[in-house]
Coordinates of C-alpha atoms in Angstrom, one line a residue:
Chain A
X1 CA 117.2 111.8 134.5
X2 CA 119.3 110.6 131.6
X3 CA 122.6 112.5 131.7
X4 CA 123.0 112.3 128.0
X5 CA 120.0 114.6 127.3
X6 CA 120.1 116.5 130.6
X7 CA 122.3 119.1 129.1
X8 CA 119.8 119.8 126.3
X9 CA 117.2 120.6 128.9
X10 CA 119.6 122.7 130.9
X11 CA 120.4 124.7 127.8
X12 CA 116.8 125.1 126.9
X13 CA 116.1 126.3 130.5
X14 CA 118.9 128.8 130.3
X15 CA 117.5 130.2 127.0
X16 CA 114.3 131.1 128.8
X17 CA 112.0 128.3 127.5
X18 CA 109.0 128.1 129.8
X19 CA 109.5 125.4 132.5
X20 CA 106.4 123.5 131.5
X21 CA 107.9 123.1 128.0
X22 CA 111.5 122.2 128.9
X23 CA 110.9 118.4 129.1
X24 CA 109.5 118.6 125.6
X25 CA 112.7 120.0 124.1
X26 CA 114.9 116.9 123.8
X27 CA 111.9 115.0 122.4
X28 CA 111.1 117.6 119.8
X29 CA 114.8 117.8 118.8
X30 CA 114.8 114.1 118.2
X31 CA 111.7 114.4 116.1
X32 CA 113.1 117.2 114.1
X33 CA 116.3 115.3 113.3
X34 CA 114.2 112.2 112.4
X35 CA 112.0 114.1 110.1
X36 CA 114.9 116.0 108.5
X37 CA 116.4 112.6 107.6
X38 CA 113.1 111.2 106.4
X39 CA 112.4 114.4 104.4
X40 CA 115.9 114.3 102.8
X41 CA 115.4 110.6 101.9
X42 CA 112.0 111.4 100.3
X43 CA 113.5 114.3 98.4
X44 CA 116.4 112.2 97.1
X45 CA 114.0 109.3 96.2
X46 CA 111.8 111.7 94.3
X47 CA 114.7 113.0 92.2
X48 CA 116.0 109.6 91.5
X49 CA 112.6 107.9 90.8
X50 CA 110.2 110.7 89.7
X51 CA 107.4 108.2 89.2
X52 CA 107.5 106.7 92.7
X53 CA 105.5 109.4 94.3
X54 CA 102.9 106.9 95.5
X55 CA 105.5 104.9 97.4
X56 CA 107.1 108.0 98.8
X57 CA 103.7 109.3 99.9
X58 CA 102.8 105.9 101.5
X59 CA 106.0 105.9 103.6
X60 CA 105.5 109.5 104.6
X61 CA 101.9 108.9 105.6
X62 CA 102.7 105.9 107.8
X63 CA 105.8 107.5 109.3
X64 CA 104.1 108.8 112.4
X65 CA 102.8 105.4 113.2
X66 CA 106.1 103.7 112.2
X67 CA 108.1 106.0 114.4
X68 CA 105.6 105.5 117.3
X69 CA 105.7 101.7 116.7
X70 CA 109.5 101.7 117.0
X71 CA 109.7 104.2 119.9
X72 CA 106.7 103.0 122.0
X73 CA 106.2 99.4 121.1
X74 CA 109.2 97.6 119.4
X75 CA 111.9 99.4 121.4
X76 CA 110.2 99.0 124.7
X77 CA 109.5 95.3 124.0
X78 CA 113.1 94.6 123.2
X79 CA 114.3 96.5 126.3
X80 CA 111.6 94.8 128.4
X81 CA 113.1 91.4 127.6
X82 CA 116.5 92.7 128.8
X83 CA 115.1 94.5 131.8
X84 CA 113.2 91.3 132.9
X85 CA 116.6 89.7 133.2
X86 CA 118.0 92.3 135.5
X87 CA 117.4 93.7 139.0
X88 CA 116.7 97.4 138.7
X89 CA 115.3 100.1 141.0
X90 CA 115.7 103.0 138.5
X91 CA 118.4 104.7 140.7
X92 CA 121.3 102.3 140.8
X93 CA 122.4 100.8 137.4
X94 CA 120.6 97.6 136.4
X95 CA 122.3 94.3 137.5
X96 CA 122.1 91.3 135.3
X97 CA 120.5 88.4 137.2
X98 CA 119.6 86.0 134.5
X99 CA 116.3 84.1 134.9
X100 CA 116.1 84.9 138.7
X101 CA 113.0 87.1 138.2
X102 CA 111.2 84.4 136.5
X103 CA 112.1 81.7 139.0
X104 CA 111.1 84.1 141.8
X105 CA 107.7 84.8 140.0
X106 CA 107.0 81.1 139.9
X107 CA 107.6 80.7 143.6
X108 CA 105.9 84.0 144.7
X109 CA 102.6 83.1 146.4
X110 CA 101.2 86.5 145.5
X111 CA 101.8 85.8 141.8
X112 CA 99.9 82.6 142.2
X113 CA 97.1 84.4 144.0
X114 CA 97.1 87.2 141.3
X115 CA 96.9 84.6 138.5
X116 CA 94.1 82.8 140.3
X117 CA 92.0 85.9 140.9
X118 CA 92.5 87.2 137.4
X119 CA 91.8 83.9 135.6
X120 CA 88.8 83.3 137.8
X121 CA 87.5 86.7 136.9
X122 CA 88.1 86.2 133.2
X123 CA 86.7 82.6 133.0
X124 CA 83.5 83.5 134.9
X125 CA 82.8 87.1 133.8
X126 CA 83.5 86.8 130.1
X127 CA 81.0 84.0 129.3
X128 CA 78.5 85.6 131.6
X129 CA 78.9 89.0 129.9
X130 CA 78.9 87.5 126.4
X131 CA 75.7 85.6 127.0
X132 CA 73.9 88.4 128.9
X133 CA 74.9 91.0 126.3
X134 CA 73.6 88.8 123.5
X135 CA 70.3 88.0 125.3
X136 CA 69.8 91.7 126.0
X137 CA 70.5 92.6 122.4
X138 CA 67.9 90.0 121.2
X139 CA 65.5 91.5 123.7
X140 CA 66.2 95.1 122.6
X141 CA 66.0 94.1 118.9
X142 CA 62.3 93.5 119.1
X143 CA 60.4 96.3 117.4
X144 CA 58.0 97.3 120.2
X145 CA 57.1 101.0 120.7
X146 CA 59.5 102.8 123.1
X147 CA 62.5 100.5 122.3
X148 CA 64.8 103.5 121.7
X149 CA 64.2 104.6 125.3
X150 CA 65.1 101.1 126.7
X151 CA 68.2 100.9 124.5
X152 CA 69.4 104.2 125.9
X153 CA 68.8 103.3 129.5
X154 CA 70.6 99.9 129.2
X155 CA 73.6 101.6 127.5
X156 CA 74.0 104.5 130.0
X157 CA 76.0 102.6 132.6
X158 CA 78.8 102.0 130.1
X159 CA 79.5 105.7 130.1
X160 CA 80.5 105.8 133.8
X161 CA 84.2 105.9 134.2
X162 CA 86.0 103.0 136.0
X163 CA 86.9 105.0 139.0
X164 CA 83.5 106.6 139.5
X165 CA 81.9 103.2 138.9
X166 CA 84.0 101.6 141.6
X167 CA 83.4 104.5 144.1
X168 CA 79.7 104.1 143.4
X169 CA 79.6 100.3 143.9
X170 CA 81.8 100.3 147.0
X171 CA 78.9 102.2 148.5
X172 CA 76.1 100.2 146.8
X173 CA 77.7 97.1 148.3
X174 CA 78.4 98.6 151.7
X175 CA 77.3 95.9 154.2
X176 CA 75.6 98.4 156.5
X177 CA 74.3 101.3 154.5
X178 CA 74.4 100.0 151.0
X179 CA 71.7 99.7 148.3
X180 CA 72.1 96.0 147.8
X181 CA 71.7 94.8 151.3
X182 CA 68.8 97.2 151.9
X183 CA 67.0 95.7 148.9
X184 CA 67.7 92.2 150.1
X185 CA 66.5 93.1 153.6
X186 CA 63.1 93.9 152.1
X187 CA 62.9 90.3 151.0
X188 CA 64.0 89.2 154.4
X189 CA 67.5 88.1 153.2
X190 CA 70.6 89.0 155.3
X191 CA 73.1 90.2 152.6
X192 CA 76.7 89.2 152.6
X193 CA 79.7 91.4 153.4
X194 CA 80.4 92.0 149.6
X195 CA 83.7 93.8 149.2
X196 CA 84.6 93.4 152.9
X197 CA 84.4 89.6 152.8
X198 CA 87.3 87.9 151.0
X199 CA 85.0 85.1 149.8
X200 CA 82.5 87.6 148.3
X201 CA 84.8 90.3 146.9
X202 CA 85.5 88.7 143.5
X203 CA 81.9 87.6 142.9
X204 CA 80.9 91.2 143.7
X205 CA 83.3 92.6 141.1
X206 CA 81.9 90.1 138.6
X207 CA 78.4 91.2 139.4
X208 CA 79.4 94.8 139.0
X209 CA 81.0 94.1 135.6
X210 CA 77.5 93.0 134.4
X211 CA 76.3 96.5 134.9
X212 CA 78.2 97.6 131.8
X213 CA 77.1 95.0 129.2
X214 CA 75.7 97.9 127.2
X215 CA 78.9 98.3 125.2
X216 CA 78.9 94.8 123.9
X217 CA 75.1 94.9 123.5
X218 CA 75.3 97.8 121.0
X219 CA 77.7 95.7 118.8
X220 CA 75.3 92.8 118.8
X221 CA 72.4 95.1 118.0
X222 CA 74.2 96.4 114.9
X223 CA 75.0 92.8 113.9
X224 CA 71.4 91.7 114.3
X225 CA 70.4 94.6 112.0
X226 CA 72.8 93.3 109.4
X227 CA 71.4 89.8 109.1
X228 CA 69.8 89.7 105.6
X229 CA 66.0 89.5 106.0
X230 CA 65.7 87.1 103.1
X231 CA 67.3 84.4 105.2
X232 CA 64.5 84.7 107.7
X233 CA 61.9 84.7 104.9
X234 CA 63.5 81.6 103.4
X235 CA 63.5 79.9 106.8
X236 CA 59.9 80.9 107.4
X237 CA 58.9 79.5 104.0
X238 CA 60.6 76.2 104.9
X239 CA 58.4 76.2 108.0
X240 CA 60.9 77.1 110.7
X241 CA 59.4 78.6 113.8
X242 CA 61.1 81.4 115.8
X243 CA 63.2 79.0 117.8
X244 CA 64.6 77.2 114.8
X245 CA 65.1 80.5 113.0
X246 CA 67.2 81.6 115.9
X247 CA 69.4 78.5 116.0
X248 CA 69.8 78.2 112.2
X249 CA 69.9 81.8 111.0
X250 CA 70.5 84.3 113.8
X251 CA 73.2 82.4 115.7
X252 CA 75.3 81.4 112.7
X253 CA 75.1 84.9 111.2
X254 CA 76.2 86.5 114.4
X255 CA 78.9 84.0 115.4
X256 CA 81.8 86.1 114.1
X257 CA 80.6 89.1 116.2
X258 CA 80.2 86.8 119.3
X259 CA 83.8 85.7 118.8
X260 CA 85.0 89.2 118.4
X261 CA 83.3 90.3 121.6
X262 CA 84.5 87.2 123.5
X263 CA 88.1 87.9 122.4
X264 CA 88.1 91.6 123.3
X265 CA 86.3 90.6 126.5
X266 CA 89.0 88.1 127.4
X267 CA 91.9 90.4 126.6
X268 CA 90.1 93.3 128.5
X269 CA 89.3 91.2 131.6
X270 CA 92.8 89.9 132.0
X271 CA 93.9 93.6 132.1
X272 CA 91.5 94.6 134.8
X273 CA 93.2 97.1 137.0
X274 CA 91.1 100.0 138.4
X275 CA 88.8 97.8 140.6
X276 CA 91.8 96.2 142.3
X277 CA 93.6 99.5 142.7
X278 CA 90.6 101.3 144.3
X279 CA 90.0 98.3 146.6
X280 CA 93.7 98.1 147.5
X281 CA 93.8 94.5 146.5
X282 CA 90.7 93.6 148.6
X283 CA 90.6 91.7 151.9
X284 CA 93.2 88.9 152.0
X285 CA 94.4 89.7 148.4
X286 CA 91.0 88.6 147.1
X287 CA 91.1 91.4 144.5
X288 CA 94.9 91.2 143.7
X289 CA 94.5 91.4 140.0
X290 CA 97.6 90.7 138.0
X291 CA 98.0 94.1 136.4
X292 CA 97.5 95.7 139.9
X293 CA 100.3 93.5 141.3
X294 CA 102.5 94.4 138.3
X295 CA 101.8 98.1 138.9
X296 CA 102.5 97.7 142.6
X297 CA 105.9 96.1 141.9
X298 CA 106.9 98.6 139.2
X299 CA 105.7 101.9 140.5
X300 CA 105.3 101.4 144.2
X301 CA 108.3 99.1 145.0
X302 CA 110.3 100.1 141.9
X303 CA 111.2 96.6 141.1
X304 CA 111.4 97.2 137.3
X305 CA 113.1 93.9 136.4
X306 CA 110.6 91.8 138.4
X307 CA 107.6 93.8 137.0
X308 CA 108.9 93.3 133.4
X309 CA 109.1 89.5 134.0
X310 CA 105.5 89.6 135.3
X311 CA 104.5 91.5 132.2
X312 CA 105.9 88.8 130.0
X313 CA 104.1 86.1 132.0
X314 CA 100.8 88.0 131.5
X315 CA 101.6 88.3 127.8
X316 CA 102.0 84.5 127.5
X317 CA 98.8 83.9 129.5
X318 CA 96.8 86.3 127.2
X319 CA 98.3 84.7 124.1
X320 CA 97.4 81.2 125.4
X321 CA 93.8 82.1 126.3
X322 CA 93.3 83.9 122.9
X323 CA 94.7 80.9 121.0
X324 CA 92.5 78.5 123.0
X325 CA 89.4 80.6 122.3
X326 CA 90.3 80.8 118.6
X327 CA 90.9 77.1 118.3
X328 CA 87.9 76.2 120.3
X329 CA 85.6 78.4 118.3
X330 CA 86.8 77.4 114.9
X331 CA 84.1 74.9 114.4
X332 CA 81.3 77.2 115.7
X333 CA 82.0 80.3 113.7
X334 CA 80.4 80.8 110.3
X335 CA 82.1 83.1 107.8
X336 CA 80.1 84.1 104.8
X337 CA 83.2 84.9 102.7
X338 CA 84.9 81.6 103.5
X339 CA 81.9 79.6 102.3
X340 CA 81.8 81.8 99.2
X341 CA 85.4 81.0 98.4
X342 CA 84.9 77.3 98.9
X343 CA 82.0 77.4 96.5
X344 CA 83.9 79.2 93.9
X345 CA 86.7 76.6 94.1
X346 CA 84.2 73.9 93.3
Chain B
X1 CA 46.9 80.3 95.6
X2 CA 46.0 83.4 97.5
X3 CA 44.9 81.4 100.4
X4 CA 48.4 80.0 100.7
X5 CA 50.2 83.2 100.1
X6 CA 48.4 85.3 102.6
X7 CA 49.4 83.8 105.9
X8 CA 53.0 84.0 104.7
X9 CA 52.7 87.7 104.2
X10 CA 51.3 88.1 107.6
X11 CA 54.1 86.1 109.0
X12 CA 56.7 88.3 107.5
X13 CA 55.0 91.6 108.4
X14 CA 54.1 90.8 112.0
X15 CA 56.7 89.1 114.1
X16 CA 55.6 86.5 116.7
X17 CA 56.0 88.9 119.6
X18 CA 53.4 91.2 118.0
X19 CA 50.9 88.5 117.5
X20 CA 50.8 87.4 121.1
X21 CA 49.5 89.8 123.7
X22 CA 50.7 87.9 126.7
X23 CA 54.2 87.8 125.2
X24 CA 54.2 91.5 124.6
X25 CA 53.2 92.1 128.2
X26 CA 55.9 89.8 129.4
X27 CA 58.5 91.6 127.2
X28 CA 57.5 94.9 128.6
X29 CA 57.7 93.7 132.2
X30 CA 61.2 92.3 131.5
X31 CA 62.3 95.5 129.8
X32 CA 61.0 97.7 132.7
X33 CA 62.5 95.5 135.4
X34 CA 65.9 95.5 133.5
X35 CA 65.8 99.2 133.0
X36 CA 65.2 99.6 136.7
X37 CA 68.2 97.5 137.5
X38 CA 70.4 99.4 135.1
X39 CA 69.3 102.9 136.0
X40 CA 68.8 102.5 139.7
X41 CA 72.4 102.7 140.8
X42 CA 72.6 105.8 138.7
X43 CA 69.7 107.5 140.3
X44 CA 71.0 106.4 143.7
X45 CA 74.4 108.0 143.0
X46 CA 72.6 111.3 142.2
X47 CA 70.3 111.0 145.2
X48 CA 73.2 110.3 147.5
X49 CA 75.2 113.2 146.1
X50 CA 72.4 115.5 147.4
X51 CA 72.2 114.1 150.9
X52 CA 73.9 115.0 154.1
X53 CA 76.4 112.5 155.5
X54 CA 73.9 111.2 158.1
X55 CA 71.1 111.1 155.4
X56 CA 73.3 109.0 153.1
X57 CA 73.9 106.6 156.0
X58 CA 70.3 105.8 156.9
X59 CA 68.3 106.2 153.7
X60 CA 69.2 102.8 152.4
X61 CA 67.9 102.0 148.9
X62 CA 65.6 105.0 148.7
X63 CA 66.2 107.4 145.8
X64 CA 63.5 109.8 146.9
X65 CA 65.3 113.1 147.4
X66 CA 64.1 114.4 150.8
X67 CA 67.1 116.7 151.0
X68 CA 68.7 118.9 148.4
X69 CA 72.2 119.7 149.6
X70 CA 73.5 121.4 146.5
X71 CA 76.3 122.4 148.9
X72 CA 77.9 119.0 148.2
X73 CA 78.6 120.1 144.6
X74 CA 80.0 123.4 145.8
X75 CA 82.2 121.5 148.2
X76 CA 83.2 119.1 145.4
X77 CA 84.4 122.0 143.3
X78 CA 86.1 124.0 146.1
X79 CA 87.4 121.5 148.7
X80 CA 90.1 120.3 146.4
X81 CA 91.6 122.0 143.3
X82 CA 88.8 120.7 141.1
X83 CA 89.3 123.1 138.2
X84 CA 93.0 122.4 138.1
X85 CA 92.3 118.7 137.7
X86 CA 89.5 119.4 135.2
X87 CA 91.9 121.4 133.1
X88 CA 94.5 118.6 133.2
X89 CA 91.7 116.2 132.2
X90 CA 90.7 118.4 129.3
X91 CA 94.3 118.8 128.1
X92 CA 94.9 115.1 128.2
X93 CA 91.7 114.5 126.4
X94 CA 91.4 117.1 123.7
X95 CA 95.0 117.2 122.5
X96 CA 95.3 113.4 122.2
X97 CA 92.1 113.3 120.3
X98 CA 93.5 115.7 117.7
X99 CA 96.7 113.8 117.6
X100 CA 95.1 110.3 117.3
X101 CA 92.7 111.4 114.6
X102 CA 95.4 113.0 112.5
X103 CA 98.0 110.3 112.7
X104 CA 95.5 107.4 112.4
X105 CA 93.5 108.9 109.5
X106 CA 96.8 109.5 107.7
X107 CA 98.0 106.0 108.2
X108 CA 94.6 104.5 107.5
X109 CA 94.4 106.4 104.2
X110 CA 97.8 105.2 103.2
X111 CA 96.8 101.5 103.9
X112 CA 93.5 101.9 102.1
X113 CA 94.5 103.9 99.1
X114 CA 98.2 103.7 98.5
X115 CA 98.8 100.1 97.6
X116 CA 102.6 99.8 97.5
X117 CA 105.1 97.1 98.1
X118 CA 105.3 96.1 101.8
X119 CA 102.0 97.8 102.6
X120 CA 100.4 94.4 103.3
X121 CA 103.2 93.3 105.6
X122 CA 103.1 96.6 107.5
X123 CA 99.3 96.3 107.9
X124 CA 99.8 92.8 109.3
X125 CA 102.1 94.4 111.9
X126 CA 99.4 96.9 112.7
X127 CA 96.9 94.1 113.3
X128 CA 99.3 92.1 115.3
X129 CA 100.0 95.0 117.7
X130 CA 96.2 95.3 118.2
X131 CA 96.4 92.0 120.1
X132 CA 99.4 93.0 122.2
X133 CA 98.4 94.0 125.7
X134 CA 99.7 97.4 126.7
X135 CA 101.0 96.0 130.0
X136 CA 104.0 94.4 128.2
X137 CA 105.3 97.8 127.2
X138 CA 104.1 99.6 130.3
X139 CA 107.3 99.4 132.3
X140 CA 109.8 100.1 129.5
X141 CA 107.7 103.0 128.3
X142 CA 107.8 104.4 131.7
X143 CA 111.6 104.2 131.6
X144 CA 111.6 105.9 128.2
X145 CA 109.7 108.8 129.5
X146 CA 111.8 108.8 132.6
X147 CA 114.8 109.2 130.4
X148 CA 113.2 112.2 128.7
X149 CA 112.5 113.7 132.2
X150 CA 108.8 113.6 131.5
X151 CA 107.6 111.6 134.5
X152 CA 105.2 113.6 136.6
X153 CA 104.2 115.9 133.6
X154 CA 101.3 115.5 131.3
X155 CA 103.5 114.7 128.3
X156 CA 103.4 110.9 128.6
X157 CA 99.6 111.1 128.5
X158 CA 99.6 113.3 125.4
X159 CA 102.6 112.6 123.2
X160 CA 102.0 108.9 122.2
X161 CA 98.6 109.9 120.7
X162 CA 100.5 111.6 117.9
X163 CA 102.0 108.4 116.8
X164 CA 98.9 106.4 115.9
X165 CA 97.1 103.6 117.5
X166 CA 96.5 100.4 115.7
X167 CA 92.8 100.0 116.5
X168 CA 91.9 103.4 115.0
X169 CA 94.2 103.0 112.0
X170 CA 92.3 99.8 111.2
X171 CA 89.0 101.7 111.6
X172 CA 90.0 104.5 109.3
X173 CA 91.4 102.1 106.8
X174 CA 88.1 100.3 106.6
X175 CA 86.3 103.6 106.1
X176 CA 88.6 104.9 103.4
X177 CA 88.6 101.6 101.6
X178 CA 84.9 101.9 101.0
X179 CA 85.2 105.2 99.3
X180 CA 85.4 105.3 95.5
X181 CA 89.0 105.4 94.1
X182 CA 87.9 107.7 91.2
X183 CA 88.1 110.6 93.6
X184 CA 91.8 110.1 94.1
X185 CA 92.4 109.6 90.4
X186 CA 90.5 112.8 89.6
X187 CA 92.4 114.8 92.2
X188 CA 95.8 113.5 91.1
X189 CA 94.9 114.3 87.4
X190 CA 94.0 117.8 88.6
X191 CA 97.6 118.1 89.9
X192 CA 96.9 117.5 93.6
X193 CA 99.7 115.8 95.5
X194 CA 98.8 112.9 97.7
X195 CA 98.7 114.9 100.9
X196 CA 96.4 117.5 99.2
X197 CA 94.2 114.7 97.9
X198 CA 94.0 113.3 101.4
X199 CA 93.5 116.6 103.2
X200 CA 91.1 118.3 100.7
X201 CA 89.2 115.4 99.2
X202 CA 89.1 112.3 101.5
X203 CA 89.3 113.7 105.0
X204 CA 86.3 116.0 104.6
X205 CA 84.3 113.1 103.2
X206 CA 85.3 111.0 106.2
X207 CA 83.7 113.4 108.6
X208 CA 81.3 110.8 110.0
X209 CA 84.2 108.6 110.8
X210 CA 86.2 111.4 112.3
X211 CA 83.3 112.4 114.5
X212 CA 82.6 108.9 115.7
X213 CA 86.2 108.1 116.4
X214 CA 86.6 111.4 118.3
X215 CA 83.7 110.6 120.5
X216 CA 85.0 107.1 121.2
X217 CA 88.4 108.6 122.0
X218 CA 86.8 111.1 124.3
X219 CA 85.3 108.4 126.5
X220 CA 88.6 106.6 126.5
X221 CA 90.9 109.5 127.3
X222 CA 88.5 111.2 129.7
X223 CA 88.1 108.0 131.8
X224 CA 91.8 106.9 131.5
X225 CA 93.1 105.8 134.8
X226 CA 96.0 103.5 134.4
X227 CA 98.1 106.1 132.5
X228 CA 97.8 108.9 135.1
X229 CA 98.2 106.4 137.9
X230 CA 101.6 105.5 136.4
X231 CA 103.0 108.9 135.4
X232 CA 101.5 111.4 137.7
X233 CA 102.6 111.8 141.4
X234 CA 102.2 115.5 142.3
X235 CA 98.9 117.1 142.9
X236 CA 99.6 119.7 140.2
X237 CA 99.2 117.3 137.3
X238 CA 96.4 115.0 138.5
X239 CA 93.5 114.3 136.2
X240 CA 89.9 113.9 137.6
X241 CA 89.8 110.1 137.8
X242 CA 93.1 110.0 139.6
X243 CA 92.0 112.8 142.0
X244 CA 88.8 110.9 142.7
X245 CA 90.7 107.7 143.4
X246 CA 93.0 109.6 145.8
X247 CA 90.0 111.3 147.3
X248 CA 88.3 108.0 147.9
X249 CA 91.1 106.6 150.0
X250 CA 91.7 109.9 151.9
X251 CA 88.2 110.8 152.4
X252 CA 86.3 107.5 152.2
X253 CA 83.6 108.3 154.7
X254 CA 82.3 111.5 153.1
X255 CA 80.2 109.6 150.6
X256 CA 77.9 112.5 149.4
X257 CA 81.0 114.4 148.5
X258 CA 82.4 111.4 146.6
X259 CA 79.2 110.9 144.8
X260 CA 78.9 114.5 143.8
X261 CA 82.4 114.3 142.4
X262 CA 81.6 111.1 140.5
X263 CA 78.5 112.7 139.0
X264 CA 80.6 115.7 137.9
X265 CA 83.1 113.4 136.2
X266 CA 80.4 111.4 134.5
X267 CA 78.5 114.5 133.3
X268 CA 80.6 115.3 130.2
X269 CA 80.3 111.8 128.9
X270 CA 76.5 111.8 129.5
X271 CA 76.2 115.2 127.7
X272 CA 78.2 114.0 124.7
X273 CA 76.1 110.8 124.6
X274 CA 72.8 112.7 124.5
X275 CA 74.1 115.1 121.9
X276 CA 75.8 112.6 119.6
X277 CA 73.9 109.4 120.3
X278 CA 73.7 108.5 116.6
X279 CA 77.4 109.0 116.0
X280 CA 78.3 106.9 119.0
X281 CA 76.3 103.9 117.7
X282 CA 77.8 104.5 114.3
X283 CA 81.3 104.5 115.7
X284 CA 80.7 101.3 117.7
X285 CA 79.1 99.7 114.8
X286 CA 81.9 100.1 112.4
X287 CA 84.4 99.2 114.9
X288 CA 82.8 96.0 115.9
X289 CA 82.4 92.7 114.2
X290 CA 82.2 92.2 110.5

C-alpha cells in the first residue's frame, strides 16, 4: 500500500468508518479537493465573465470524463511507458533497465507464439464472422412469415457470457462425451480431439466464435432497413435483377457498416482473453492468446515492467492492423455524405 | 401504358423470394437448419444441467430430458456461496450502470448542445480513446488502485464507471444532437440553468437512449470477466463469472453442476432480452454503423 495515503486510511479506520468503506476514503478526499478547486474556478469565472455560463457549464459537464481521462487513461499511459522501461515486482522499488524488456520480448519464444496464435485467430475469424454475419442478415432480412422468431433464435447465443460459453463448449467439444463428436459419429466420422489436440484447439475456438455472430448480424439488419427503397426501385426500373441489385445497391450502401463491424471485430479479436484463460493456454500453448500471456506476466508472475512492454507491443499491432484495414478499404467504402460534398463543390 | 406499368408494380410489391415457391421452401429449410445449429448447444446446456453425472457422460448429443435432477440447481446454489457472488455481481453491475449513464449523458449533452471553444478538440480526444485498447492501461491502472489500497475490493470494478466511457459518450452525443435546440433556448429563457435544462428537459426526453444504453451496459458488466480476474483474489469478492471460472478448474468433472451454474448466470440476460427486446435492437442500432 502507498505509504503517503496509508495514514488517511488509518485515520478513517480509527474514526470508526466501516471497514468496507475505508479504501474509498482517500479517493473521495481526492475527489472532494478536486471538485472544490473546480467549483471555485467556476465561481470565479462566473463573477468575472457573467456571460460565459455556457462555457462554464460545458467544462463542468465534461469534468467527470475529463478527470477520469486523466486519472484512468492519460496518467496510466504515461506511467506505463516508464514502467515498461523498468523491472518491477510491486514489492521492491522499480529498477530502471532501459529497453531490456522490449529486447527480451522480441526474443521470448512465448511472445512469438502468443502473437502467432492471436494474429491467426484475428485473420481467420474476423473475415469469417463478417461474411457470415452479413449473409445471415441478408437471409433474415427476407419478409417471410415467422422471421421474428428466427431472428430471436439466431441472436440468443450472443447473450451467453464468455465464461459460460467456454464452459459449455469445452463440454460440447469433449472428445469422448461431447455433442460435436456424437453428431459426427452418426455420419460415420471419427471426430478430432478439439480442445485437447494442439493442432485443433485454435480452429475450435474460431468455430466457437461463429456461434455468436448474432451481435454483428443485428447491426447489419438495421443497416439493411436503412437502405432507401427508391434505390431498389430505380435499379429495378433500369432492369437490374436481384443479383445486380445486391452488387450495385445493397453492398455499396452497407459498406460503411461492414467496415465498422470489421474494425470492431479486429480490435475485439486481438483482445481475446477469456477462452485462453479458461483453457489455461491450451495444449502446447496453442491457445496462448496475447492478452492472456500479458495477464499471466502481470498478475501471476508480477512482472509489471515486462507486462507493460507487452501491452505497448499489442498497442502497436492493433494500430497497424487498424491502419491497414482502413487503408485497404478506402476504395471499397461508399459514403453518401462524401459524394454529396464532392457534388456541391462542382 | 398500363401494360408496361403493371409488371413493375408487381415487381416492387412482391420480392423475388415470394414469387418462387421452391426458393421459399429452400429459405425455410436453411432457416430451420441454422436455427437448430444456433439453439442446439443452448438446449444441450439445459438438458445436461438436469442430468446425473453418469447420464451426462453417456447421453451424447441427445437433448431429450430423460432425467430431471433439479437437485443440480440446488447444489449450484448451495455448494458454493452462490448468493454472495450473485450479490457482488449485482453490485458491480447496477452501480456502474447508474454511474456510466449519469457521467456519459452529461458529457454527451455538453458535446451535443454546448458548442464552446475546444469542444471539438476534446471530442476528437474522446473518439481517439475509443480506439485505444484497454490492455495498454490495464497494468498501470492496477498500480493506481493498488496505491489506493483497493485491490481485492469491488471498488476498481465500480469507480471508473463514474468517470465516463468514450463509446457511450459518443452514443449520447448522437442522440442529444438530434433533439431540437429550441427546447434548450426555451428553458434558458425561462430561467433554467444548464444543469436544470439537462436534468429536467433533455434527460427525460432521452429515456429511450437511457434504457437502451442501460441494457447494453447490463450485458457488458454482468458478463465482465477480465476486470474481476485482475482485481479480485479472495472468495469474498468474487463475481459469478469469476466464480464459475474457478469452479471449472477445481471441479471440472462435475459437468451437470457446471451447466446448471452456467444456466443460472445466463438467465438474467435472457430475461432482460425477452422483456426488452425492442430496446436492445434500438440500442444496438444507434450504436452501430452510420
